[in-house]
Amino acid sequence: MKRFLTLPNAILAALLAGLVFGWIAGATRLLERFPGLNEALSLGGDLFKQLILMVVLPLVFFSLIGGMMGIGDPRRLGRVALKTLVLYALTGALACTIALVFVNTLVPGRHVPAETRDQIAKDYEAQQKKLVAPLAGEAKEAMRPTFWKFARSLVPANVVDALARGQMLPVIFFALLFGLTAATLSGTRRDRFVDLVGSITEVMIRMVGVVMKFAPVGVFCLIATAAASLGLALIRPLAMYCLVVVLALAAHFFIVYGGLIKLLTRVPFLQFCRALRPVFITAFSTSSSAATLPVNLECVTRRLNVPPSVGSFVLPIGATVNMDGTAIMQSVAAVFIAQLYSIPLNVPQQLAIILTALLASVGSAPIPSAGVAMLVLILEPLGIPLEGLALIWAVDRPLDMLRTVVNVTGDGVAAAAVATMEGEDVRYVAEMAATAESAGA
Ligand code: ASP
C-alpha cells in the first residue's frame, strides 16, 4: 500500500481529479455561480507556481557557479556548450519538419467551413487584438529575434538588474564567468567557497522538494481552473488542428527523443520517462518551462545521475531557447491558418516557416501562451491573415500544456545525452534512492 502512496502518484491522482472536477465545474458553470471557489482555486494554482518560480533564479545562479567550479577547465565547457547547441538546433529543425509533414498530409484547414472560421475569429477578436498589440510597430521590432540583438543581450551591463527582471541568459553568462573565475582561487579559499556554494545549492534543491509536497493541491487547482475554462464547443470545429498538433508532438516525443535517448545514452527510454515524471506533471499543469526548471534540475541530477556541472548549464539554457513543442505548434498553426484562408504555400515558403518558427520558438518566453503571440512574426512576412490567431488562441490552453511537456523533455534529453557523451555515468536512480539522497540520508 505504502508503495502506491508516493508523492508522484498523489500528484497524478490530483491531476486526474482536477480534470474531472474542472470538466464538471465547466459544464455546470459552478465557478461562475461560486466566485469565491473560483478565486480560491486560482489562488492555490498561482501560489504553487510562484513558490516554484521563486526558486528558479537563485537555483540556476548558484548551481551554475558550483557546476563551473566543478568543470574548472574552460575547454570542457566549450565542448559541453557546442554539443548542447548542436542538439538543440537539430531537435528544433526536426520538430518543425515533423510538424510540416503532418499539417500538409492531414490538411486540418480543410475541415473548417468559412462561416465557422469567421464566427470564431469574430468571437475572439478582442483576444487576438490583445495578442497582436504588443507586437505592433516599434514593439514588434524590439521583440523580433535577430542574431545581433540576441548576442548583445547575453552580456548584462548590470547583473542585479538582469536578476530582478528574471532575464535568464544574462544571468547564466554572469554565473558562468563567475564560476570559471572562482575556480582559479587557490587552496582553502577555493575549498571553502566550493563548500558554501554547494550548501546553498543543496538548500535550494531541498526547497524544491518542500514545495513539491504541496504539488497535489497546486496541480489540482491549476488543472481544475484550466479544464473549467475550456470551451468544448470550440474544440469540435478545430478538432483536426488540435489532433495534428498532438500527433506531431507525440511523434517528436517518441521518435526523436526516444531515438536520441537510445542512440546517445544507456538509459532505456521508459526509465528516462519514469525519472522525469514529476517534470511532465509540473510542465503540464503550469504550462511554463520556467516554472518547471527547478523540478527538471532536481530530477535530471538526482534521478538520472547527470552531474550538476552539466545539468546546471544545459537545462537553464534549454528552458530559455529550446522549445521544440512551441516550434511544432507554430509551424502547424501557420500552415493551418494559411489553409483556412486558402493561401497556397510553396516549398520555399514552407522552408521559411521552418526557419522563422525556429527563431520564434527561441524568442518565446518560457511562460504560458508566449508561443501564440510570437506567431505574428511567422504569419506577417508570409502575408497570412493575423485574424487566424483568434482561432488558435481559442483552443490554445490544452495544447500549451502538452507542448510545454515536450519543451522541457527536450532539455532533459539534451542533458542526459551531453553528460553521457562526456563520459558520465548517466543511469536511472530509483525513486526511493533519489528521495533518500535528497533528504540527505
Ligand atoms: N508555455 C510554453 C513554455 O513555457 C511556451 C509557449 O509555447 O507558449 O514552454
Coordinates of C-alpha atoms and ligand atoms in Angstrom, one line a residue:
M1 CA 0.0 0.0 0.0
K2 CA 2.8 2.4 1.0
R3 CA 4.4 1.9 -2.3
F4 CA 1.5 3.4 -4.1
L5 CA 1.2 6.4 -1.8
T6 CA 4.3 8.1 -3.2
L7 CA 4.3 11.8 -4.0
P8 CA 4.3 11.3 -7.8
N9 CA 1.3 9.1 -7.6
A10 CA -0.5 11.6 -5.4
I11 CA 0.3 14.3 -7.9
L12 CA -1.0 12.2 -10.8
A13 CA -4.2 11.5 -8.8
A14 CA -4.6 15.2 -8.2
L15 CA -4.2 15.9 -11.9
L16 CA -6.9 13.4 -12.9
A17 CA -9.2 14.7 -10.1
G18 CA -8.6 18.3 -11.3
L19 CA -9.6 17.3 -14.8
V20 CA -12.8 15.6 -13.8
F21 CA -13.7 18.4 -11.3
G22 CA -12.9 21.1 -13.9
W23 CA -15.0 19.4 -16.6
I24 CA -17.9 19.1 -14.2
A25 CA -17.5 22.7 -13.0
G26 CA -17.3 23.9 -16.6
A27 CA -20.4 22.0 -17.6
T28 CA -22.4 23.1 -14.6
R29 CA -21.0 26.7 -14.5
L30 CA -20.1 26.0 -10.9
L31 CA -17.2 28.5 -10.8
E32 CA -19.4 31.3 -12.2
R33 CA -22.0 30.6 -9.6
F34 CA -19.5 30.5 -6.7
P35 CA -16.9 33.2 -7.5
G36 CA -15.3 32.5 -4.1
L37 CA -14.5 29.0 -5.2
N38 CA -13.1 30.3 -8.4
E39 CA -10.8 32.7 -6.5
A40 CA -9.7 30.0 -4.1
L41 CA -8.7 27.7 -7.0
S42 CA -6.8 30.3 -8.9
L43 CA -5.1 31.5 -5.7
G44 CA -4.0 27.9 -5.0
G45 CA -2.7 27.5 -8.5
D46 CA -0.9 30.8 -8.6
L47 CA 0.7 30.3 -5.2
F48 CA 2.1 26.9 -6.2
K49 CA 3.5 28.4 -9.5
Q50 CA 5.0 31.3 -7.6
L51 CA 6.6 29.0 -5.0
I52 CA 8.5 27.2 -7.7
L53 CA 9.3 30.3 -9.7
M54 CA 10.7 31.9 -6.5
V55 CA 13.5 29.3 -6.5
V56 CA 14.4 29.4 -10.2
L57 CA 16.9 32.2 -10.4
P58 CA 18.8 31.6 -7.2
L59 CA 18.9 27.9 -8.0
V60 CA 20.2 28.5 -11.5
F61 CA 22.7 31.1 -10.3
F62 CA 24.3 29.0 -7.6
S63 CA 24.1 25.6 -9.2
L64 CA 25.8 27.1 -12.3
I65 CA 28.6 28.7 -10.3
G66 CA 29.1 25.4 -8.4
G67 CA 28.9 23.5 -11.7
M68 CA 31.5 25.7 -13.4
M69 CA 33.9 25.3 -10.4
G70 CA 33.4 21.6 -10.9
I71 CA 34.1 21.8 -14.6
G72 CA 37.1 24.0 -14.0
D73 CA 38.5 23.6 -17.5
P74 CA 37.0 26.2 -19.9
R75 CA 37.8 23.7 -22.8
R76 CA 35.3 21.2 -21.3
L77 CA 32.8 24.0 -21.0
G78 CA 33.3 24.8 -24.7
R79 CA 32.7 21.1 -25.6
V80 CA 29.6 20.9 -23.5
A81 CA 28.2 24.1 -25.0
L82 CA 28.9 23.0 -28.5
K83 CA 27.2 19.6 -28.1
T84 CA 24.2 21.3 -26.3
L85 CA 23.7 23.9 -29.1
V86 CA 24.0 21.3 -31.9
L87 CA 21.5 19.1 -30.1
Y88 CA 19.1 22.0 -29.6
A89 CA 19.4 23.1 -33.3
L90 CA 19.0 19.5 -34.6
T91 CA 15.9 18.7 -32.5
G92 CA 14.4 22.1 -33.3
A93 CA 14.7 21.6 -37.1
L94 CA 13.4 18.0 -36.8
A95 CA 10.4 19.3 -34.8
C96 CA 9.4 21.9 -37.5
T97 CA 9.9 19.3 -40.2
I98 CA 7.7 16.7 -38.5
A99 CA 5.0 19.4 -37.9
L100 CA 5.0 20.4 -41.6
V101 CA 4.7 16.8 -42.7
F102 CA 1.7 16.2 -40.5
V103 CA -0.1 19.5 -41.4
N104 CA 0.5 19.1 -45.1
T105 CA -0.7 15.5 -45.1
L106 CA -3.8 15.8 -42.9
V107 CA -4.7 19.4 -44.1
P108 CA -6.7 20.3 -41.0
G109 CA -7.8 23.7 -42.5
R110 CA -10.0 21.7 -44.9
H111 CA -12.3 20.8 -42.1
V112 CA -13.4 24.3 -41.0
P113 CA -16.2 25.9 -43.0
A114 CA -15.6 29.6 -43.8
E115 CA -18.6 30.7 -41.8
T116 CA -17.3 28.9 -38.7
R117 CA -13.9 30.4 -39.3
D118 CA -15.3 33.9 -39.4
Q119 CA -17.6 33.4 -36.4
I120 CA -14.7 32.2 -34.2
A121 CA -12.5 34.9 -35.5
K122 CA -15.2 37.5 -34.5
D123 CA -15.9 35.9 -31.1
Y124 CA -12.2 36.0 -30.2
E125 CA -11.3 39.3 -31.9
A126 CA -10.6 41.1 -28.7
Q127 CA -8.1 38.4 -27.5
Q128 CA -6.5 38.4 -30.9
K129 CA -6.0 42.2 -30.8
K130 CA -4.6 41.9 -27.3
L131 CA -2.1 39.4 -28.7
V132 CA -1.1 41.4 -31.7
A133 CA -1.0 44.8 -30.0
P134 CA 2.3 44.3 -28.1
L135 CA 3.8 43.1 -31.4
A136 CA 2.8 46.1 -33.5
G137 CA 5.0 48.9 -34.7
E138 CA 8.2 49.6 -32.7
A139 CA 7.4 46.9 -30.1
K140 CA 7.5 44.3 -32.9
E141 CA 10.9 45.4 -33.9
A142 CA 12.0 45.2 -30.3
M143 CA 10.7 41.6 -30.0
R144 CA 11.9 40.3 -33.4
P145 CA 14.6 37.9 -32.6
T146 CA 17.8 38.6 -34.5
F147 CA 21.2 37.2 -34.1
W148 CA 22.8 40.6 -33.3
K149 CA 20.2 41.5 -30.7
F150 CA 20.5 38.1 -29.2
A151 CA 24.3 38.3 -28.9
R152 CA 24.2 41.7 -27.4
S153 CA 21.6 40.7 -24.8
L154 CA 23.8 37.9 -23.5
V155 CA 26.1 40.2 -21.6
P156 CA 24.4 42.1 -18.7
A157 CA 25.6 45.6 -18.0
N158 CA 24.0 45.2 -14.6
V159 CA 23.7 41.7 -13.2
V160 CA 21.4 42.8 -10.4
D161 CA 19.0 44.3 -12.9
A162 CA 19.1 41.1 -15.0
L163 CA 18.3 39.1 -11.9
A164 CA 15.5 41.4 -10.9
R165 CA 14.0 41.2 -14.4
G166 CA 14.4 37.4 -14.4
Q167 CA 16.5 37.5 -17.6
M168 CA 17.9 34.0 -17.7
L169 CA 20.6 34.3 -20.4
P170 CA 22.5 37.3 -19.0
V171 CA 22.3 35.7 -15.5
I172 CA 23.7 32.5 -17.0
F173 CA 26.5 34.4 -18.6
F174 CA 27.5 36.1 -15.4
A175 CA 27.3 32.9 -13.4
L176 CA 29.5 31.1 -16.0
L177 CA 32.2 33.7 -15.9
F178 CA 32.0 34.0 -12.1
G179 CA 32.2 30.2 -11.6
L180 CA 35.1 29.8 -14.0
T181 CA 37.0 32.7 -12.4
A182 CA 36.2 31.4 -8.9
A183 CA 37.7 28.0 -9.9
T184 CA 41.1 29.8 -10.2
L185 CA 41.1 30.6 -6.4
S186 CA 43.7 28.5 -4.7
G187 CA 43.9 26.3 -1.6
T188 CA 41.5 26.5 1.3
R189 CA 39.8 29.7 -0.1
R190 CA 38.7 27.7 -3.1
D191 CA 37.6 24.7 -1.0
R192 CA 35.6 26.9 1.4
F193 CA 33.9 28.7 -1.5
V194 CA 33.0 25.4 -3.2
D195 CA 31.6 24.2 0.1
L196 CA 29.5 27.3 0.6
V197 CA 28.1 27.4 -3.0
G198 CA 27.4 23.6 -2.7
S199 CA 25.5 24.1 0.5
I200 CA 23.4 27.0 -0.9
T201 CA 22.5 24.9 -4.0
E202 CA 21.6 22.0 -1.8
V203 CA 19.2 24.2 0.3
M204 CA 17.6 25.4 -3.0
I205 CA 17.1 21.9 -4.2
R206 CA 15.6 20.8 -0.9
M207 CA 13.3 23.8 -1.1
V208 CA 12.1 22.5 -4.4
G209 CA 11.4 19.2 -2.6
V210 CA 9.4 21.0 0.1
V211 CA 7.4 23.0 -2.5
M212 CA 6.7 19.8 -4.4
K213 CA 5.0 18.4 -1.2
F214 CA 2.2 21.0 -2.0
A215 CA 2.1 19.9 -5.6
P216 CA -1.0 17.7 -5.3
V217 CA -3.0 20.8 -4.1
G218 CA -1.3 23.1 -6.6
V219 CA -1.8 20.8 -9.6
F220 CA -5.4 20.2 -8.7
C221 CA -6.1 23.9 -8.6
L222 CA -4.2 24.6 -11.9
I223 CA -5.8 21.8 -13.8
A224 CA -9.3 22.4 -12.4
T225 CA -9.4 26.1 -13.5
A226 CA -7.9 25.2 -16.9
A227 CA -10.4 22.4 -17.5
A228 CA -13.3 24.6 -16.3
S229 CA -12.5 27.4 -18.8
L230 CA -12.0 25.1 -21.8
G231 CA -14.6 25.9 -24.4
L232 CA -15.5 22.3 -25.5
A233 CA -17.9 23.7 -28.2
L234 CA -14.9 25.3 -29.9
I235 CA -12.8 22.2 -29.8
R236 CA -15.1 20.4 -32.3
P237 CA -14.6 22.6 -35.4
L238 CA -10.9 23.0 -34.5
A239 CA -10.5 19.3 -33.5
M240 CA -8.5 18.5 -36.6
Y241 CA -6.0 21.3 -35.9
C242 CA -5.7 20.1 -32.3
L243 CA -5.2 16.5 -33.4
V244 CA -2.4 17.4 -35.9
V245 CA -0.6 19.4 -33.1
V246 CA -1.0 16.5 -30.7
L247 CA 0.2 13.9 -33.3
A248 CA 3.2 15.9 -34.2
L249 CA 4.1 16.5 -30.5
A250 CA 3.7 12.7 -29.9
A251 CA 5.8 11.8 -32.9
H252 CA 8.6 14.2 -31.8
F253 CA 8.4 12.9 -28.2
F254 CA 8.6 9.2 -29.0
I255 CA 10.6 9.1 -32.3
V256 CA 13.1 11.9 -31.9
Y257 CA 13.5 11.9 -28.1
G258 CA 13.1 8.2 -27.8
G259 CA 15.7 7.7 -30.6
L260 CA 18.2 10.1 -29.2
I261 CA 18.0 8.6 -25.7
K262 CA 18.5 5.1 -27.3
L263 CA 21.3 6.3 -29.5
L264 CA 23.2 8.6 -27.1
T265 CA 22.6 7.2 -23.6
R266 CA 22.5 3.8 -21.9
V267 CA 19.2 4.6 -20.2
P268 CA 16.0 2.8 -21.5
F269 CA 13.5 5.4 -22.7
L270 CA 10.9 4.1 -20.3
Q271 CA 13.2 4.6 -17.3
F272 CA 14.1 8.1 -18.7
C273 CA 10.4 8.9 -18.7
R274 CA 9.9 7.5 -15.2
A275 CA 12.7 9.6 -13.9
L276 CA 11.1 12.7 -15.4
R277 CA 7.5 12.0 -14.3
P278 CA 7.4 15.0 -11.9
V279 CA 8.7 17.2 -14.6
F280 CA 6.0 16.1 -17.0
I281 CA 3.3 16.8 -14.5
T282 CA 4.7 20.2 -13.5
A283 CA 5.0 21.3 -17.1
F284 CA 1.6 20.1 -17.9
S285 CA -0.1 21.8 -15.0
T286 CA 1.8 25.1 -15.1
S287 CA 2.3 25.5 -18.9
S288 CA 5.6 27.1 -18.1
S289 CA 9.1 25.9 -18.8
A290 CA 10.5 28.4 -16.4
A291 CA 8.4 27.1 -13.5
T292 CA 9.4 23.6 -14.4
L293 CA 13.1 24.3 -14.4
P294 CA 13.8 23.7 -10.7
V295 CA 11.9 20.3 -10.9
N296 CA 13.8 19.4 -14.1
L297 CA 17.1 20.2 -12.5
E298 CA 16.3 18.1 -9.4
C299 CA 15.1 15.1 -11.4
V300 CA 17.9 15.2 -14.0
T301 CA 20.6 15.4 -11.4
R302 CA 19.1 13.2 -8.7
R303 CA 17.1 10.6 -10.7
L304 CA 19.3 10.4 -13.8
N305 CA 22.6 11.0 -12.2
V306 CA 23.6 13.8 -14.6
P307 CA 26.3 15.8 -12.9
P308 CA 25.3 19.3 -11.8
S309 CA 28.1 20.7 -13.8
V310 CA 26.3 19.6 -17.0
G311 CA 22.7 19.8 -15.8
S312 CA 23.0 23.3 -14.4
F313 CA 24.4 24.5 -17.8
V314 CA 22.2 22.6 -20.3
L315 CA 18.8 22.9 -18.6
P316 CA 18.5 26.7 -17.9
I317 CA 19.7 27.5 -21.4
G318 CA 17.2 24.9 -22.8
A319 CA 14.3 26.3 -20.8
T320 CA 15.0 29.7 -22.5
V321 CA 15.9 28.8 -26.0
N322 CA 15.0 25.2 -26.7
M323 CA 11.3 24.9 -27.3
D324 CA 10.6 22.1 -29.8
G325 CA 6.9 21.8 -28.7
T326 CA 6.4 25.5 -29.3
A327 CA 8.1 25.3 -32.7
I328 CA 5.8 22.4 -33.6
M329 CA 2.6 24.4 -32.7
Q330 CA 3.9 27.5 -34.5
S331 CA 4.6 25.5 -37.7
V332 CA 1.3 23.7 -37.7
A333 CA -0.6 26.9 -36.8
A334 CA 1.0 28.9 -39.6
V335 CA 0.1 26.4 -42.3
F336 CA -3.3 25.7 -40.8
I337 CA -4.2 29.4 -40.8
A338 CA -3.0 29.7 -44.5
Q339 CA -5.2 26.7 -45.3
L340 CA -8.2 28.3 -43.6
Y341 CA -7.8 31.4 -45.8
S342 CA -6.9 29.3 -48.9
I343 CA -3.5 30.7 -49.2
P344 CA -1.2 28.2 -51.0
L345 CA 2.3 27.9 -49.6
N346 CA 5.1 26.7 -51.9
V347 CA 8.3 24.9 -50.8
P348 CA 10.5 27.9 -50.2
Q349 CA 7.7 29.5 -48.1
Q350 CA 7.4 26.3 -46.1
L351 CA 11.2 26.3 -45.6
A352 CA 10.8 29.9 -44.4
I353 CA 8.3 28.7 -41.9
I354 CA 10.9 26.2 -40.5
L355 CA 13.4 29.0 -40.1
T356 CA 11.1 31.6 -38.6
A357 CA 9.4 29.0 -36.3
L358 CA 12.8 28.1 -35.0
L359 CA 13.6 31.7 -34.3
A360 CA 10.2 32.5 -32.9
S361 CA 10.4 29.5 -30.6
V362 CA 13.8 30.7 -29.4
G363 CA 12.3 34.1 -28.8
S364 CA 9.2 32.8 -27.0
A365 CA 9.3 33.4 -23.3
P366 CA 9.1 30.2 -21.1
I367 CA 5.6 31.2 -19.8
P368 CA 2.0 30.2 -20.7
S369 CA 0.8 31.3 -24.2
A370 CA 4.0 33.0 -25.2
G371 CA 4.3 30.9 -28.3
V372 CA 1.0 32.1 -29.8
A373 CA 2.0 35.8 -29.5
M374 CA 5.2 35.1 -31.4
L375 CA 3.3 33.5 -34.2
V376 CA 2.8 37.0 -35.6
L377 CA 6.4 37.0 -36.6
I378 CA 5.8 34.0 -38.8
L379 CA 2.5 35.0 -40.3
E380 CA 3.2 38.6 -41.2
P381 CA 6.1 38.1 -43.6
L382 CA 4.1 35.4 -45.5
G383 CA 1.0 37.6 -45.7
I384 CA -1.1 35.1 -43.7
P385 CA -4.1 37.0 -42.0
L386 CA -3.5 37.7 -38.3
E387 CA -7.2 37.2 -37.7
G388 CA -6.3 33.5 -37.7
L389 CA -4.6 33.9 -34.4
A390 CA -8.0 34.2 -32.8
L391 CA -8.8 30.6 -33.8
I392 CA -5.5 29.3 -32.4
W393 CA -6.0 31.3 -29.2
A394 CA -9.4 29.8 -28.7
V395 CA -8.1 26.3 -28.2
D396 CA -4.5 27.0 -27.1
R397 CA -4.7 26.2 -23.4
P398 CA -4.6 22.4 -23.6
L399 CA -2.2 22.5 -26.4
D400 CA 0.1 24.8 -24.4
M401 CA 0.1 22.2 -21.6
L402 CA 1.2 19.5 -23.9
R403 CA 3.8 21.4 -25.8
T404 CA 5.4 22.6 -22.6
V405 CA 5.9 18.9 -21.6
V406 CA 7.7 18.4 -25.0
N407 CA 9.7 21.6 -24.4
V408 CA 11.1 20.6 -21.1
T409 CA 11.6 16.9 -22.1
G410 CA 13.9 18.2 -24.9
D411 CA 16.1 19.9 -22.3
G412 CA 16.2 16.7 -20.2
V413 CA 17.2 14.6 -23.3
A414 CA 20.0 17.0 -24.1
A415 CA 21.3 17.0 -20.5
A416 CA 21.3 13.2 -20.4
A417 CA 22.9 12.9 -23.9
V418 CA 25.6 15.5 -23.3
A419 CA 26.5 14.0 -19.9
T420 CA 26.8 10.5 -21.4
M421 CA 29.0 11.9 -24.3
E422 CA 31.2 13.5 -21.6
G423 CA 31.8 10.0 -20.1
E424 CA 29.5 10.4 -17.1
D425 CA 27.6 7.5 -15.6
V426 CA 24.0 8.6 -16.6
R427 CA 21.6 6.0 -15.2
Y428 CA 18.1 5.7 -13.7
V429 CA 18.2 6.1 -9.9
A430 CA 15.0 4.5 -8.4
E431 CA 12.6 6.8 -6.7
M432 CA 13.3 5.7 -3.2
A433 CA 17.1 6.1 -3.5
A434 CA 16.7 9.5 -5.1
T435 CA 14.4 10.6 -2.3
A436 CA 16.7 9.3 0.4
E437 CA 19.6 11.1 -1.3
S438 CA 17.8 14.4 -1.5
A439 CA 16.8 14.0 2.2
G440 CA 20.5 13.8 2.9
A441 CA 20.3 10.2 4.1
Ligands
ASP1 N1 4.2 27.7 -22.5 C1 5.4 27.4 -23.2 C2 6.6 27.1 -22.3 O1 6.6 27.7 -21.2 C3 5.7 28.5 -24.2 C4 4.7 28.5 -25.3 O2 4.8 27.8 -26.3 O3 3.7 29.2 -25.1 O4 7.5 26.4 -22.6

